Tab-separated table of C-alpha atoms in Angstrom:
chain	number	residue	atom	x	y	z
A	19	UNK	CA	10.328	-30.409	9.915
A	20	UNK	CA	10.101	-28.047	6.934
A	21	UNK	CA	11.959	-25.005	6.531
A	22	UNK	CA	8.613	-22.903	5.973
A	23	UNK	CA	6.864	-25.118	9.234
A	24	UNK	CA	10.099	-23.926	11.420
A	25	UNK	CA	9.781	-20.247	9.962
A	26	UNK	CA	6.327	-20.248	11.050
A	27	UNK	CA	6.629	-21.734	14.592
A	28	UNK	CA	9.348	-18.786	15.133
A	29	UNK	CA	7.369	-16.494	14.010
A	30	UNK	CA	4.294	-17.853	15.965
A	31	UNK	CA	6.530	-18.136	19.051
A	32	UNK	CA	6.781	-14.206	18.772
A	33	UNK	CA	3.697	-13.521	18.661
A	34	UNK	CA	1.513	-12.399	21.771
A	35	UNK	CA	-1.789	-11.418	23.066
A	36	UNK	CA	-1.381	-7.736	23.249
A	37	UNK	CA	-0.490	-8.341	19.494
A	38	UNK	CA	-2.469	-6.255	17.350
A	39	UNK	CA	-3.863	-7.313	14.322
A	40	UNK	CA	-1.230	-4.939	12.201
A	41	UNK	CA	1.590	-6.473	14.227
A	42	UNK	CA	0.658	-9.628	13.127
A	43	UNK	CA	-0.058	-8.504	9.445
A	44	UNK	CA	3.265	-7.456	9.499
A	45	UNK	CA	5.017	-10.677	11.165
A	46	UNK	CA	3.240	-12.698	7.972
A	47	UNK	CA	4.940	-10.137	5.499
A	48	UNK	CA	8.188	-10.388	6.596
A	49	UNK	CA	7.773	-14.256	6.979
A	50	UNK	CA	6.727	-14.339	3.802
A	51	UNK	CA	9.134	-12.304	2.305
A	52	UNK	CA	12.175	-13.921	4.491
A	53	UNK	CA	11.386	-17.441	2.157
A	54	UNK	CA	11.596	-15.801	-1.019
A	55	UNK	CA	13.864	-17.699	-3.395
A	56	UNK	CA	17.153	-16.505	-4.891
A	57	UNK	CA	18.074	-14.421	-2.203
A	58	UNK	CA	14.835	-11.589	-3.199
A	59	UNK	CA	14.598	-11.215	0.865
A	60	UNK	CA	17.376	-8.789	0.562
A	61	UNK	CA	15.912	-6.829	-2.361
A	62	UNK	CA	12.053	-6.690	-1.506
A	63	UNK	CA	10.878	-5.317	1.802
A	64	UNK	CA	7.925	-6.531	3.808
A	65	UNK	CA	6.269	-3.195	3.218
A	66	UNK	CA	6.257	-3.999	-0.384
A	67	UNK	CA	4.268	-7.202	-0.326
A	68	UNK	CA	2.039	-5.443	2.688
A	69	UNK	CA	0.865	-2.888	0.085
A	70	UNK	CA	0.892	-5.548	-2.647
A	71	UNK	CA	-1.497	-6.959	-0.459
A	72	UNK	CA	-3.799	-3.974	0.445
A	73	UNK	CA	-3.777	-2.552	-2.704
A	74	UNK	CA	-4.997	-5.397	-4.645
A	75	UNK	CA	-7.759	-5.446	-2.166
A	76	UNK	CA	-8.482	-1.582	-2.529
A	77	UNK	CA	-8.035	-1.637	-6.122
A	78	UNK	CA	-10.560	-4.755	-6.174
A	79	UNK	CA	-12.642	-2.030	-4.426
A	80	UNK	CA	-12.062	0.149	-6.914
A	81	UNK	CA	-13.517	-2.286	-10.079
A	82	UNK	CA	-16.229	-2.813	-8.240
A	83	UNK	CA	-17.346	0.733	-7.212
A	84	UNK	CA	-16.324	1.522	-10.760
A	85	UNK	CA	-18.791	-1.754	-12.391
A	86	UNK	CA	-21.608	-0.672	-10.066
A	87	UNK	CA	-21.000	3.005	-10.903
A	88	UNK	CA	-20.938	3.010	-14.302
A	89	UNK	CA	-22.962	0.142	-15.117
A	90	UNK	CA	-25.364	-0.386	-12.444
A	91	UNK	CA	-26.229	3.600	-12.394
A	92	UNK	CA	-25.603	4.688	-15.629
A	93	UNK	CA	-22.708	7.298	-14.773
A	94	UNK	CA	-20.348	8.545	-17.334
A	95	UNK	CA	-16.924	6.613	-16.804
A	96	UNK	CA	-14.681	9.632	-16.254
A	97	UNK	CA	-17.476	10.321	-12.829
A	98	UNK	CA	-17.027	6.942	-11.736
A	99	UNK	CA	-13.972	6.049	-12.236
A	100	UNK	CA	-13.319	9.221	-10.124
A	101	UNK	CA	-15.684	8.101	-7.138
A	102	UNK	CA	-14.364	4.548	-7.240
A	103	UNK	CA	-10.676	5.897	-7.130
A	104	UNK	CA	-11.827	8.336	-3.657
A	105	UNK	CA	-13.396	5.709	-2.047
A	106	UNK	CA	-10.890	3.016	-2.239
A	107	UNK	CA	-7.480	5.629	-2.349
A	108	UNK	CA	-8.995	6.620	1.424
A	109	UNK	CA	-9.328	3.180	2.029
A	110	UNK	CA	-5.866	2.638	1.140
A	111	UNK	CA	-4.250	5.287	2.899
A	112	UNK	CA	-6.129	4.102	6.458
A	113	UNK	CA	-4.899	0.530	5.990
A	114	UNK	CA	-1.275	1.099	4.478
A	115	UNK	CA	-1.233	3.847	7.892
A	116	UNK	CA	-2.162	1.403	10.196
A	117	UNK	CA	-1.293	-2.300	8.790
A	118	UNK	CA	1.869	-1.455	6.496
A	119	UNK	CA	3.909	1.217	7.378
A	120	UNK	CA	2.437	1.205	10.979
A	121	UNK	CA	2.423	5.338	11.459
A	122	UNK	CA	2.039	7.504	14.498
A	123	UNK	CA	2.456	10.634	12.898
A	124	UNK	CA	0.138	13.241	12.613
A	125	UNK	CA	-2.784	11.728	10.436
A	126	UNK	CA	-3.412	15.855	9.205
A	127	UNK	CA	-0.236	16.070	7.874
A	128	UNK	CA	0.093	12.884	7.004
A	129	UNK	CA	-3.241	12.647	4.972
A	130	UNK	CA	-2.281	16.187	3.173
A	131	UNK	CA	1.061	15.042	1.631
A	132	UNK	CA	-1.249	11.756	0.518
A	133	UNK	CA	-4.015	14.272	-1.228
A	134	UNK	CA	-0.887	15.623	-3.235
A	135	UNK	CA	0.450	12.543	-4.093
A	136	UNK	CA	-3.066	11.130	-5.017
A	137	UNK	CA	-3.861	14.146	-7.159
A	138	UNK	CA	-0.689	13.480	-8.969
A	139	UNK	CA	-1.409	9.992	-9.835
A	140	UNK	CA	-5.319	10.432	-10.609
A	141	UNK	CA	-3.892	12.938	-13.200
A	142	UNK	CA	-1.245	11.158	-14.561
A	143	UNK	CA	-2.392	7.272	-14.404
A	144	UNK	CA	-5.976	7.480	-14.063
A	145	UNK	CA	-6.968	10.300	-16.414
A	146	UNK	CA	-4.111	10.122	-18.161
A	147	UNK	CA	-3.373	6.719	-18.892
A	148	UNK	CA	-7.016	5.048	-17.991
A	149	UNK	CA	-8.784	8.048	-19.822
A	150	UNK	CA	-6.600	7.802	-22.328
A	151	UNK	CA	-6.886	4.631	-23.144
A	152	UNK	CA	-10.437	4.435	-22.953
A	153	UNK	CA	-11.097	7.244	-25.827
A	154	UNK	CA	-8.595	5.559	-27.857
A	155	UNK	CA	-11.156	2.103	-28.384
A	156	UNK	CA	-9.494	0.262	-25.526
A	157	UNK	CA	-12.500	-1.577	-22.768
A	158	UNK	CA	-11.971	0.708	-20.173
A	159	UNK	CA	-11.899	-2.164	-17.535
A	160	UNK	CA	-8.747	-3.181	-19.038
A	161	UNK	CA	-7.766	0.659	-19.748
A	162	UNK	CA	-8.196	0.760	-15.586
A	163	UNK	CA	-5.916	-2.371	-15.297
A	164	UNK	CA	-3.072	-1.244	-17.042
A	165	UNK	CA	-3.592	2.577	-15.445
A	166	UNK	CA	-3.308	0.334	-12.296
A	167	UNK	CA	0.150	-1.166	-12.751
A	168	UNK	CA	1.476	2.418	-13.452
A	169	UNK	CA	-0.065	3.899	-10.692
A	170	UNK	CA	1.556	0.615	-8.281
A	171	UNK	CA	4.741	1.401	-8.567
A	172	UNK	CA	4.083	5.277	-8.216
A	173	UNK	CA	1.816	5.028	-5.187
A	174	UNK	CA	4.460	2.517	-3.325
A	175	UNK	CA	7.281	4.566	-3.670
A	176	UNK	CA	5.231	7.679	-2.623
A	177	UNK	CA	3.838	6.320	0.612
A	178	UNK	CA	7.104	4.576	1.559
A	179	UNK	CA	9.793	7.284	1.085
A	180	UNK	CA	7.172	10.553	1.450
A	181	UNK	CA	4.291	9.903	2.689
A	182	UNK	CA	4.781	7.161	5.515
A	183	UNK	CA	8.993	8.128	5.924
A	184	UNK	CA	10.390	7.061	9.024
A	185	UNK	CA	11.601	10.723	10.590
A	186	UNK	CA	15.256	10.506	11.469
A	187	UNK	CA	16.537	10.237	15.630
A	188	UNK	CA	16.849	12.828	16.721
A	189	UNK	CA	20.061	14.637	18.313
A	190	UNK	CA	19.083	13.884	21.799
A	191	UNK	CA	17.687	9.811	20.587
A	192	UNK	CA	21.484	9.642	19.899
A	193	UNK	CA	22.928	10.926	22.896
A	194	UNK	CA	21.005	8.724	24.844
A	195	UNK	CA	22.001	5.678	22.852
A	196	UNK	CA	25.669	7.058	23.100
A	197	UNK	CA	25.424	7.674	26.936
A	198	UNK	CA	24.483	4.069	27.305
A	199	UNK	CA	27.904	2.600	26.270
């Protein structure tokens, strides 16, 4: 038997059926990730390729809201790049919530922090960089692209250490834990 047949058997064996669909989204990530070469499993967490994962889909989203926009109706890039980029950054924050970082926290307070943190990248990345591109001669699909790998690595370390963050235990989660041994 294969190594990547026996990882997948034990992490089949774990599953159930009162597994949700996230659970098992998650499972595959960290399968995945666990048979990454060179010892990467230690350096890149399951989250990471779980908003790999959603993201390219959202930002797939994205090129296409932004094509039909812009092309299809005739509106001015800078108004549909900024519909696209609404419509799939909501999408993103529901599925990163519920697949990725799995999050039981307040959704209000949750989804305010995001509107910050999304406000900071549209100006930065998307007008910024995207814009900016654009006006300088470059085809603004590949303008959005390369806006896109910027905003990657800002938006996953936003929604993993602020947005989505794990709260600490609290004092009495550790007593309890302490009282047990």
């Amino acid at each position: 038997m294969s190594c990547a047949a026996g990882t997948l058997r034990r992490v089949e064996q774990h599953a159930s059926v009162t597994d949700s669909a996230a659970d098992r989204f998650t499972r595959w990530c960290e399968g995945v990730v666990a048979r990454l070469p060179w010892g990467l499993d230690r350096y890149v967490p399951a989250t990471f390729l779980g908003f790999a994962l959603i993201n390219s889909f959202t930002f797939g989203v994205d090129l296409l809201l932004l094509t039909l926009l812009h092309d299809g109706f005739g509106l001015p890039v800078w108004l549909s790049i900024t519909c696209a980029y609404i419509v799939a950054f909501g999408l993103s924050f529901l599925l990163n919530r519920t697949f990725n970082f799995h999050s039981h926290a307040p959704m209000g307070k949750q989804a305010a922090v995001y509107v910050v943190v999304v406000v900071v990248n549209y100006l930065a990345f998307i007008l910024g960089v995207g814009s900016g591109l654009a006006a300088l001669g470059l085809q603004y699909h590949v303008a959005r692209l390369l806006a896109g790998g910027c905003e990657a690595v800002y938006m996953y370390c936003a929604m993993r250490w602020i947005v989505f963050r794990r709260s600490a235990p609290t004092d009495t989660a550790l007593t309890d834990v302490d009282s047990v041994r």
